[in-house]
XYZ file of C-alpha atoms in Angstrom:
681
model
C -0.002 -0.005 -0.004
C 1.087 3.598 -0.461
C 1.975 5.960 2.368
C -1.155 7.968 1.523
C -3.350 4.865 2.018
C -1.414 4.037 5.165
C -2.094 7.560 6.458
C -5.845 7.137 5.909
C -5.857 3.765 7.702
C -3.846 5.261 10.581
C -6.443 8.011 11.037
C -9.282 5.423 11.050
C -7.494 3.330 13.656
C -6.311 6.320 15.693
C -2.665 5.304 15.190
C 0.496 7.113 14.197
C 1.323 6.862 10.464
C 4.831 5.527 10.918
C 3.808 3.165 13.730
C 1.244 1.566 11.435
C 3.715 1.503 8.536
C 6.202 -0.332 10.743
C 3.547 -2.936 11.586
C 3.037 -3.604 7.891
C 6.820 -3.783 7.405
C 7.020 -6.462 10.101
C 4.591 -8.619 8.153
C 6.424 -8.002 4.854
C 9.897 -8.920 6.189
C 9.601 -10.892 9.430
C 13.296 -11.840 9.065
C 14.249 -8.229 9.643
C 11.466 -6.642 11.626
C 10.541 -9.165 14.293
C 7.139 -8.333 15.818
C 8.468 -9.156 19.308
C 11.744 -7.215 18.889
C 12.199 -5.254 22.128
C 13.589 -2.238 20.292
C 10.274 -1.725 18.498
C 8.586 -1.171 21.851
C 10.608 1.954 22.453
C 8.560 5.121 21.904
C 10.294 8.289 20.696
C 9.492 11.647 22.209
C 7.044 13.611 20.061
C 9.573 16.289 19.115
C 12.107 13.691 18.005
C 9.521 11.769 16.014
C 8.313 14.912 14.264
C 11.887 15.859 13.388
C 12.544 12.439 11.858
C 9.250 12.473 9.931
C 10.102 15.894 8.490
C 13.493 14.617 7.341
C 11.743 11.745 5.493
C 9.030 13.990 4.024
C 11.581 16.471 2.697
C 13.551 13.861 0.732
C 13.202 13.913 -3.049
C 11.542 10.690 -4.292
C 14.572 9.867 -6.430
C 16.807 9.984 -3.351
C 14.344 8.033 -1.198
C 14.021 5.217 -3.742
C 17.652 4.997 -5.000
C 19.082 1.517 -4.571
C 22.155 2.793 -2.700
C 20.410 5.280 -0.399
C 20.304 2.910 2.590
C 24.036 2.316 2.323
C 24.814 6.013 2.298
C 22.429 6.624 5.231
C 24.155 3.883 7.236
C 27.620 5.277 6.553
C 26.507 8.746 7.498
C 24.931 7.372 10.695
C 28.280 5.732 11.571
C 30.422 8.761 10.714
C 30.240 10.367 14.153
C 31.243 7.135 15.914
C 34.029 6.651 13.344
C 35.491 10.070 14.048
C 35.301 9.469 17.808
C 37.189 6.173 17.547
C 39.845 7.506 15.180
C 40.371 10.613 17.335
C 40.770 8.498 20.487
C 43.748 6.583 19.075
C 42.369 3.391 20.618
C 43.159 -0.007 19.131
C 40.320 -1.367 17.063
C 38.378 -4.341 18.462
C 34.826 -5.685 18.389
C 33.140 -2.504 19.587
C 34.915 -0.229 17.163
C 35.345 -2.426 14.069
C 32.017 -1.924 12.274
C 32.093 1.883 12.537
C 35.732 2.267 11.557
C 35.922 -0.154 8.625
C 32.638 0.522 6.876
C 33.362 2.126 3.481
C 30.545 2.319 0.937
C 31.582 0.607 -2.304
C 31.271 2.881 -5.302
C 28.875 1.654 -8.042
C 31.588 1.705 -10.724
C 33.727 -0.650 -8.572
C 30.834 -3.063 -8.150
C 29.980 -2.950 -11.867
C 33.597 -3.433 -13.001
C 34.130 -6.489 -10.804
C 30.777 -8.161 -11.603
C 30.862 -7.366 -15.330
C 34.324 -8.933 -15.595
C 33.412 -12.071 -13.682
C 29.729 -12.929 -13.918
C 29.446 -10.886 -17.131
C 32.515 -12.566 -18.601
C 31.030 -15.984 -17.804
C 27.869 -14.869 -19.609
C 29.917 -13.738 -22.591
C 31.544 -17.191 -22.731
C 28.066 -18.781 -22.869
C 27.012 -16.464 -25.682
C 30.226 -17.041 -27.662
C 29.256 -20.706 -28.018
C 25.915 -19.911 -29.625
C 25.843 -20.678 -33.347
C 23.473 -17.809 -34.092
C 26.000 -15.243 -32.814
C 29.200 -16.595 -34.388
C 28.888 -14.623 -37.601
C 27.953 -11.431 -35.773
C 30.800 -11.880 -33.275
C 33.363 -11.989 -36.059
C 32.101 -8.620 -37.333
C 32.692 -6.824 -34.022
C 35.242 -4.032 -34.495
C 35.423 -2.674 -30.950
C 34.867 -3.687 -27.331
C 31.658 -1.646 -27.477
C 30.400 -3.824 -30.336
C 31.080 -6.924 -28.261
C 29.218 -5.528 -25.242
C 26.179 -4.527 -27.265
C 25.985 -7.992 -28.856
C 25.817 -9.896 -25.584
C 24.071 -7.364 -23.330
C 20.810 -8.256 -21.602
C 17.841 -5.997 -20.923
C 18.900 -3.878 -17.949
C 22.398 -5.414 -17.963
C 24.563 -3.376 -20.372
C 27.898 -4.907 -19.259
C 29.524 -1.559 -19.999
C 32.605 -2.350 -17.856
C 33.257 -5.766 -19.438
C 36.724 -5.617 -21.028
C 37.811 -7.645 -24.062
C 41.126 -8.426 -25.707
C 41.895 -9.653 -29.197
C 43.467 -13.092 -29.517
C 46.178 -13.884 -32.056
C 43.528 -15.078 -34.534
C 41.789 -11.720 -34.277
C 38.822 -12.986 -32.258
C 37.601 -11.058 -29.226
C 37.517 -12.726 -25.829
C 36.809 -11.377 -22.292
C 40.029 -10.086 -20.717
C 39.333 -11.987 -17.471
C 38.536 -15.231 -19.295
C 35.214 -17.057 -19.487
C 35.334 -19.011 -16.187
C 34.809 -22.361 -17.848
C 35.277 -24.125 -14.504
C 31.971 -22.744 -13.230
C 28.856 -24.920 -13.319
C 26.966 -25.112 -16.621
C 23.672 -24.511 -14.844
C 23.176 -21.221 -13.060
C 21.074 -22.965 -10.407
C 24.358 -24.540 -9.198
C 26.313 -21.248 -9.026
C 26.657 -20.132 -5.418
C 27.935 -16.576 -4.871
C 28.896 -14.969 -1.592
C 29.681 -11.515 -0.270
C 31.250 -12.210 3.145
C 31.431 -8.503 4.023
C 28.157 -7.493 2.435
C 27.553 -4.193 4.269
C 24.198 -2.784 3.115
C 24.006 -5.220 0.209
C 25.430 -3.245 -2.712
C 27.193 -6.191 -4.367
C 24.305 -8.549 -3.616
C 21.689 -6.319 -5.241
C 23.914 -5.695 -8.286
C 24.504 -9.437 -8.713
C 20.787 -10.088 -8.248
C 19.946 -7.667 -11.080
C 22.388 -9.546 -13.335
C 21.423 -13.092 -12.419
C 17.651 -12.673 -12.767
C 17.598 -11.823 -16.514
C 20.291 -14.483 -17.116
C 18.130 -17.157 -15.525
C 15.052 -15.909 -17.333
C 16.809 -16.306 -20.706
C 18.672 -19.532 -20.028
C 15.906 -21.355 -18.132
C 12.757 -19.735 -19.532
C 11.611 -18.625 -16.065
C 9.137 -15.861 -15.434
C 10.464 -12.716 -13.741
C 8.938 -13.689 -10.375
C 10.207 -17.264 -10.484
C 13.660 -16.112 -11.572
C 13.830 -13.638 -8.660
C 12.838 -16.339 -6.220
C 15.314 -18.814 -7.691
C 18.226 -16.361 -7.471
C 17.393 -15.513 -3.848
C 16.982 -19.150 -2.923
C 19.909 -20.741 -4.832
C 22.505 -18.145 -5.878
C 23.122 -15.344 -3.416
C 24.594 -15.473 0.059
C 25.740 -12.667 2.316
C 27.529 -12.284 5.667
C 28.239 -9.164 7.691
C 29.721 -8.523 11.132
C 27.272 -5.704 11.881
C 23.691 -6.744 12.637
C 22.200 -3.447 11.414
C 23.984 -3.834 8.097
C 22.551 -7.375 7.729
C 19.073 -5.964 8.115
C 19.791 -3.269 5.510
C 21.219 -5.843 3.043
C 18.208 -8.126 3.444
C 15.846 -5.215 3.006
C 17.711 -3.983 -0.095
C 17.549 -7.470 -1.647
C 13.851 -7.848 -0.888
C 13.126 -4.380 -2.278
C 15.007 -5.263 -5.479
C 12.890 -8.403 -5.836
C 9.613 -6.579 -5.277
C 10.548 -3.755 -7.645
C 11.770 -6.050 -10.447
C 9.642 -5.440 -13.612
C 6.941 -7.999 -14.203
C 6.845 -9.456 -10.699
C 3.713 -7.722 -9.439
C 5.285 -5.849 -6.527
C 5.134 -7.116 -2.974
C 4.856 -10.860 -2.430
C 6.255 -13.386 0.041
C 9.881 -14.244 -0.755
C 12.032 -17.280 -0.082
C 14.127 -17.123 3.069
C 17.089 -14.876 2.304
C 20.565 -16.331 2.657
C 21.915 -13.333 4.546
C 23.167 -13.613 8.109
C 25.157 -11.798 10.808
C 28.595 -13.332 11.297
C 29.282 -11.139 14.328
C 26.438 -12.108 16.675
C 27.519 -12.206 20.321
C 26.413 -14.781 22.886
C 26.229 -12.638 25.975
C 24.537 -15.182 28.224
C 26.322 -17.390 30.732
C 26.969 -20.880 29.406
C 24.576 -22.588 31.839
C 21.745 -20.201 30.903
C 22.461 -20.732 27.236
C 22.435 -24.531 27.494
C 19.248 -24.437 29.519
C 17.398 -23.596 26.291
C 17.844 -27.220 25.249
C 15.594 -28.570 27.947
C 15.677 -32.385 27.806
C 16.948 -32.580 24.226
C 20.473 -34.072 24.018
C 20.848 -33.134 20.334
C 19.823 -29.555 20.972
C 22.201 -29.307 23.926
C 25.069 -30.541 21.745
C 24.221 -27.986 19.108
C 24.003 -25.104 21.587
C 27.244 -26.108 23.260
C 29.083 -26.139 19.910
C 27.604 -22.718 19.013
C 28.743 -21.297 22.352
C 32.282 -22.649 21.940
C 32.770 -21.760 18.270
C 31.175 -18.298 18.209
C 32.540 -16.687 21.320
C 34.920 -14.520 19.268
C 32.492 -13.818 16.414
C 31.924 -10.099 17.271
C 35.552 -9.287 16.471
C 36.247 -11.879 13.768
C 33.038 -11.845 11.751
C 33.550 -13.714 8.493
C 37.217 -14.354 9.343
C 35.952 -17.003 11.692
C 36.158 -20.500 10.161
C 34.000 -23.122 11.963
C 35.657 -25.934 9.983
C 39.098 -25.384 11.508
C 38.468 -27.351 14.709
C 35.183 -29.189 15.068
C 34.613 -31.594 17.874
C 33.018 -35.019 17.574
C 29.250 -34.823 17.603
C 29.292 -31.078 16.895
C 26.539 -28.964 15.497
C 27.918 -29.381 12.012
C 27.574 -33.161 12.155
C 23.941 -32.808 13.218
C 21.206 -31.987 10.764
C 19.734 -28.587 11.571
C 16.486 -29.837 10.052
C 16.226 -31.991 13.209
C 17.612 -29.488 15.669
C 15.839 -26.364 14.359
C 12.286 -27.382 15.220
C 13.401 -28.357 18.734
C 14.822 -24.889 19.287
C 11.685 -23.266 17.851
C 9.563 -25.189 20.324
C 11.920 -24.295 23.149
C 11.661 -20.594 22.270
C 7.863 -20.775 21.909
C 7.565 -22.212 25.435
C 9.569 -19.378 26.944
C 7.720 -16.463 28.486
C 11.041 -15.069 29.707
C 12.141 -12.318 27.294
C 15.836 -12.929 27.940
C 15.571 -16.637 27.070
C 13.487 -15.863 24.019
C 16.195 -13.455 22.829
C 18.841 -16.134 23.419
C 16.852 -18.454 21.195
C 16.696 -15.875 18.414
C 20.487 -15.398 18.676
C 20.947 -19.192 18.500
C 18.974 -19.394 15.244
C 20.865 -16.446 13.805
C 24.262 -17.925 14.632
C 23.265 -21.283 13.157
C 22.222 -19.538 9.952
C 25.609 -17.802 9.814
C 27.419 -21.108 10.533
C 25.752 -22.739 7.562
C 26.911 -19.952 5.228
C 30.416 -19.919 6.738
C 30.884 -23.612 6.040
C 29.547 -23.624 2.465
C 31.691 -23.632 -0.657
C 31.156 -21.030 -3.390
C 32.053 -20.537 -7.051
C 32.118 -16.771 -6.862
C 33.125 -14.389 -4.061
C 32.664 -10.650 -4.516
C 33.390 -8.179 -1.733
C 34.954 -5.034 -0.377
C 36.572 -6.242 2.890
C 37.460 -4.024 5.836
C 40.788 -2.134 5.679
C 42.767 -1.855 8.910
C 46.538 -1.939 9.262
C 48.030 -4.189 11.911
C 49.190 -1.171 13.933
C 45.592 -0.180 14.594
C 44.240 -3.606 15.498
C 43.429 -4.692 19.056
C 45.682 -7.441 20.430
C 43.190 -10.294 19.938
C 42.611 -9.458 16.274
C 46.312 -8.918 15.632
C 47.272 -12.215 17.283
C 44.578 -14.100 15.374
C 45.890 -12.734 12.063
C 49.523 -13.518 12.944
C 48.582 -17.068 14.004
C 46.292 -17.966 11.102
C 47.201 -15.674 8.217
C 50.792 -14.609 8.897
C 51.877 -13.538 5.457
C 48.837 -11.273 5.058
C 48.852 -9.931 8.597
C 49.867 -6.356 7.767
C 46.321 -5.359 6.863
C 42.920 -6.853 7.632
C 42.053 -6.659 3.942
C 44.885 -9.019 2.932
C 44.036 -11.303 5.852
C 40.506 -11.464 4.431
C 41.787 -12.381 0.975
C 43.573 -15.377 2.489
C 40.387 -16.336 4.364
C 38.324 -16.095 1.172
C 40.508 -18.742 -0.451
C 38.992 -21.301 1.943
C 35.486 -20.337 0.793
C 36.072 -21.438 -2.800
C 37.129 -24.667 -4.394
C 39.136 -25.312 -7.529
C 38.360 -22.754 -10.300
C 36.567 -20.537 -7.827
C 36.738 -16.806 -8.385
C 37.372 -13.883 -6.014
C 36.438 -10.373 -7.152
C 37.686 -7.898 -4.564
C 38.402 -4.255 -3.736
C 41.693 -3.931 -1.857
C 44.013 -1.155 -0.695
C 46.926 -1.016 -3.117
C 49.859 -1.250 -0.618
C 50.146 -5.015 -0.937
C 50.990 -4.735 -4.664
C 54.399 -3.195 -4.048
C 55.432 -2.671 -0.433
C 58.348 -4.882 0.793
C 56.443 -6.140 3.834
C 53.950 -7.899 1.503
C 56.536 -9.731 -0.609
C 55.675 -13.191 0.719
C 51.976 -12.459 0.293
C 52.532 -11.433 -3.352
C 54.622 -14.518 -3.932
C 51.834 -16.739 -2.646
C 49.306 -15.077 -4.978
C 51.580 -15.182 -8.014
C 52.691 -18.815 -7.493
C 49.403 -20.364 -6.362
C 46.606 -18.357 -7.905
C 45.722 -16.870 -11.265
C 45.326 -13.085 -11.419
C 42.857 -12.511 -14.264
C 42.412 -8.747 -14.207
C 43.590 -5.930 -11.959
C 42.955 -2.180 -12.012
C 44.816 0.446 -9.987
C 42.474 3.263 -8.908
C 44.842 5.437 -6.873
C 43.706 8.278 -4.557
C 40.177 9.681 -4.745
C 38.664 6.314 -5.740
C 35.975 6.568 -3.038
C 33.653 9.558 -3.319
C 32.969 8.984 0.364
C 31.262 11.182 2.927
C 34.053 10.314 5.351
C 36.576 12.255 3.342
C 39.135 9.448 3.488
C 41.703 8.929 0.770
C 42.086 5.209 0.161
C 44.329 4.127 -2.692
C 42.630 1.026 -4.011
C 42.881 -1.708 -6.596
C 40.173 -3.887 -8.122
C 41.274 -7.515 -8.637
C 39.705 -10.594 -10.147
C 41.467 -13.744 -9.035
C 40.978 -17.421 -9.827
C 41.939 -19.830 -7.074
C 44.059 -22.104 -9.156
C 47.664 -22.245 -10.398
C 48.117 -20.023 -13.452
C 46.059 -21.285 -16.412
C 47.538 -18.672 -18.745
C 50.757 -16.712 -18.881
C 49.337 -13.165 -18.652
C 46.812 -10.977 -16.852
C 45.035 -7.772 -17.841
C 46.048 -4.465 -16.257
C 44.475 -0.980 -16.209
C 45.896 2.021 -14.376
C 43.570 5.006 -13.751
C 45.414 6.241 -10.670
C 46.347 9.570 -12.241
C 42.718 10.501 -12.812
C 41.457 12.862 -10.089
C 37.729 12.118 -9.917
C 35.498 9.099 -9.526
C 33.797 9.917 -12.872
C 37.096 9.964 -14.775
C 38.353 6.816 -13.112
C 35.146 4.968 -13.991
C 35.382 6.161 -17.586
C 39.001 5.065 -17.703
C 38.101 1.550 -16.607
C 35.811 1.343 -19.665
C 37.926 3.075 -22.295
C 41.626 2.981 -21.404
C 43.800 0.502 -23.302
C 44.240 -2.737 -21.424
C 47.800 -4.007 -20.930
C 48.670 -7.715 -21.082
C 51.300 -8.327 -18.399
C 53.322 -11.508 -18.491
C 53.250 -13.564 -15.303
C 56.979 -14.149 -15.789
C 57.501 -10.394 -15.234
C 56.529 -10.976 -11.587
C 59.585 -12.669 -10.199
C 61.829 -12.929 -7.180
C 64.191 -10.451 -8.813
C 61.455 -7.809 -8.742
C 60.032 -8.867 -5.367
C 56.875 -10.050 -7.185
C 55.714 -6.438 -7.466
C 52.341 -6.370 -9.247
C 52.690 -4.393 -12.468
C 49.901 -2.705 -14.440
C 51.802 -2.009 -17.653
C 53.805 -4.177 -19.991
C 57.520 -4.344 -19.217
C 60.044 -3.352 -21.843
C 62.958 -5.735 -21.960
C 66.254 -4.435 -20.582
C 69.168 -6.649 -19.788
C 70.343 -4.304 -17.018
C 68.909 -2.513 -14.017
C 70.153 0.567 -12.214
C 71.316 -1.624 -9.326
C 73.787 -3.260 -11.711
C 75.561 0.064 -12.281
C 74.935 2.258 -9.248
C 74.495 2.254 -5.467
C 71.789 3.955 -3.416
C 72.260 4.387 0.360
C 70.121 6.004 3.019
C 70.990 9.499 4.246
C 71.216 11.164 7.679
C 68.456 11.330 10.217
C 69.274 14.193 12.595
C 66.408 13.640 15.046
C 66.030 17.419 15.428
C 66.496 19.545 12.317
C 65.961 22.818 14.182
C 68.924 22.033 16.426
C 71.309 20.656 13.815
C 70.609 22.394 10.519
C 70.591 25.959 9.143
C 70.566 27.645 5.757
C 74.084 28.356 4.382
C 73.400 32.121 4.335
C 72.588 32.145 8.071
C 76.163 31.483 9.162
C 79.496 33.322 8.854
C 81.937 30.785 10.226
C 81.946 27.410 8.415
C 84.351 25.665 10.780
C 81.852 23.267 12.311
C 79.352 23.243 9.419
C 79.155 20.927 6.407
C 77.135 21.309 3.243
C 73.951 19.194 3.536
C 72.111 18.142 0.349
C 68.378 18.525 0.811
C 65.425 17.207 -1.206
C 65.180 18.962 -4.596
C 61.794 20.629 -5.142
C 62.220 20.676 -8.919
C 64.408 18.846 -11.413
C 67.470 20.980 -12.054
C 71.288 20.922 -11.974
C 71.733 22.399 -8.468
C 68.441 22.105 -6.572
C 68.210 21.451 -2.813
C 71.647 22.924 -2.095
C 70.672 25.424 0.594
C 71.302 23.661 3.902
C 74.273 23.114 6.221
C 74.511 20.719 9.191
C 76.460 20.994 12.447
C 79.251 18.430 12.132
C 81.336 19.471 15.147
C 80.937 16.007 16.681
C 81.191 14.173 13.340
C 77.530 13.195 13.618
C 77.901 11.160 16.814
C 74.929 12.861 18.540
C 72.599 12.577 15.569
C 69.800 10.044 15.613
C 71.292 8.148 12.657
C 74.479 9.802 11.452
C 74.988 7.600 8.387
C 78.748 8.070 8.480
C 79.463 4.743 6.742
C 78.217 5.885 3.370
C 80.041 5.036 0.139
C 78.332 7.914 -1.660
C 80.193 10.630 0.222
C 82.861 12.358 -1.797
C 81.570 10.907 -5.089
C 79.424 12.489 -7.819
C 75.974 11.181 -8.669
C 72.314 12.112 -8.829
C 70.114 13.117 -5.865
C 66.423 12.273 -6.090
C 63.442 13.482 -4.026
C 61.679 10.361 -2.835
C 58.186 11.900 -2.742
C 55.806 12.840 -5.539
C 57.173 12.864 -9.056
C 60.798 12.255 -7.913
C 62.555 15.534 -8.846
C 66.277 15.098 -9.497
C 69.486 17.158 -9.176
C 73.230 16.630 -9.457
C 74.919 15.275 -6.307
C 78.379 16.594 -5.458
C 79.376 14.131 -2.720
C 78.090 16.096 0.301
C 76.189 14.838 3.348
C 72.479 14.430 2.563
C 69.183 13.978 4.379
C 67.023 10.885 4.635
C 64.284 12.201 2.328
C 66.814 12.311 -0.534
C 67.814 9.250 -2.436
C 71.321 9.455 -3.827
C 72.403 7.246 -6.736
C 76.161 7.116 -7.425
C 77.449 5.313 -10.538
C 79.971 2.536 -9.964
C 81.943 3.927 -12.899
C 82.284 7.696 -13.111
C 81.953 7.725 -16.924
C 78.304 6.627 -16.497
C 77.331 9.842 -14.726
C 76.063 11.571 -17.861
C 73.896 8.564 -18.795
C 72.639 8.298 -15.197
C 71.640 11.974 -15.109
C 69.966 11.868 -18.494
C 67.843 8.892 -17.439
C 66.959 9.892 -13.849
C 66.078 13.495 -14.739
C 63.595 12.285 -17.375
C 59.871 11.595 -16.872
C 60.589 8.053 -18.060
C 62.475 7.265 -14.861
C 59.822 8.503 -12.427
C 57.147 6.640 -14.408
C 59.118 3.382 -14.140
C 59.686 3.829 -10.405
C 55.997 4.550 -9.790
C 55.037 1.403 -11.667
C 56.622 -0.646 -8.907
C 56.088 1.599 -5.890
C 53.038 3.886 -5.383
C 53.772 4.740 -1.745
C 53.958 8.385 -0.777
C 57.655 7.976 -0.222
C 59.596 5.411 -2.255
C 62.528 3.527 -0.748
C 66.191 3.723 -1.712
C 65.991 0.115 -2.778
C 63.194 0.900 -5.200
C 65.163 3.732 -6.821
C 67.622 1.232 -8.285
C 65.179 -1.583 -9.142
C 64.065 -0.069 -12.417
C 65.486 -0.992 -15.857
C 68.498 0.901 -17.159
C 69.540 0.830 -20.799
C 73.233 1.747 -21.226
C 72.554 2.723 -24.840
């Protein structure tokens, strides 16, 4: 019914409009709005209720009905808490994790990852159809390919293609031939589903696919996708409710389905539910049932850390004999339902609801999936509370430096052979030295299919954060081909331009062999030109001086008259030029012994070379052999006659581009400065 009709009914019954609307909502989605939920018994003060109603009434219909509105509202609602936690400097644990790590996934990210996985699989199906073979051969551009295979409402505008040696187009990420032939057998999971952005987008792709492949009606296809294809987990209970609501709304709004109708039970659950009761009180729910007691005991033992681990938790790691997972929930579930129904005690009834919720989550956590798509939480190890940090170090050591890379390792256990992971990750892991073993594992044991570097400004987020991200599509199997596709839009400054770049920029084919021990398995996004030599073969690069207190130890050369105790001190050049950064002097009366790191054992001193600023676009200047600071990378040729070649190369835009291909950190390391190719000719 419409809100206008609801308002008339409310007047007839002498009820508040929104109170009556909430009653109807409870009947529509009992999974989310439980009629006996204690929170729904709370009455707001009249002035607060009126303020909230006015906020709703003032919204434009387009904003109110947009598919991503709930996600933005949730992130805005969490923003105050997020600022409080970040400002406090506290380590992040169960209480802080949902607020701090929630980051709304941009639509273009979702579309790129799904178009190049699920959409690529669809393209593979269509490529096999005889009726399209002649038309496919006539495609001149990627746009022609997309238009040929697009479905109504599914334009596949981000699906990237490459030309094979025979001139035929094929999806850049492959066609996922290891997936089931029948869509009814394709299980897909978002283990960090937030407010359901990925789930809804996948739903809107799968429904028309199943309608065309299986001849289903719109309503039956919607129900089949909800029942058989889509699964979601989320650590935050409120987010789970939003995701379920968003999925249900998408099903009711889908054209040709007739609007509201009862839906199959949604496969969306909270992986962070807490069992706050004492163990004896919890087990008392079982009554005289031995099977139910076994199930509740296993839940209590396995899920005690769920509020901080969420989907990281793996119930299969250590299961005891006779555990919940060896029992059939079809037998145990009705027993628990009866136990809850007998309870007049609100606390025990709530415990029963939690038990059912946890069991639902356990089932999803122990399933296997063909397709994982997600934007996991980002949190460096330095910010993690001790329990979370220790858990990561113990179970996912090589990915421990960030929660996002820990999650990628966890996701591998969700999928079997030829499974696919489509994921949004912070970009640090692709180049930083601390992730070398992690990169090696990915390169040696998995198949990177497609990766895009987004750079800063990728999230048009209300939080104002700058997260440098990459989008990656990964197959959990040893490399099935010798290349992967790469796109770099990091230099684009806006979300709109980045999204356009993902569609239109040329796609590079990077050889897997380019990712080697020699290069620390750094993930490249452009094709490598072959050079027999590297800068490290012909030059050295050593770290400079760390004074510990520049105001005490350094001055400008024009501020002193007596140079007895002062030495020239090469600073970071602000522009590329012959004699930039030569303005400082340093107190050397004690030969550097009182400096934080004097760097006295430095082979670069007294020799000529090139000094490079290690931040930004790496400006360069001539180095004359003086002392230099730690923000300046100095490269000295092993043979003096190479200085001219070294200067010509390092002072060019070509050099900074090559360095930035392997290291996108704010400040590059001295080691990185000499890793790049160097052509003596």
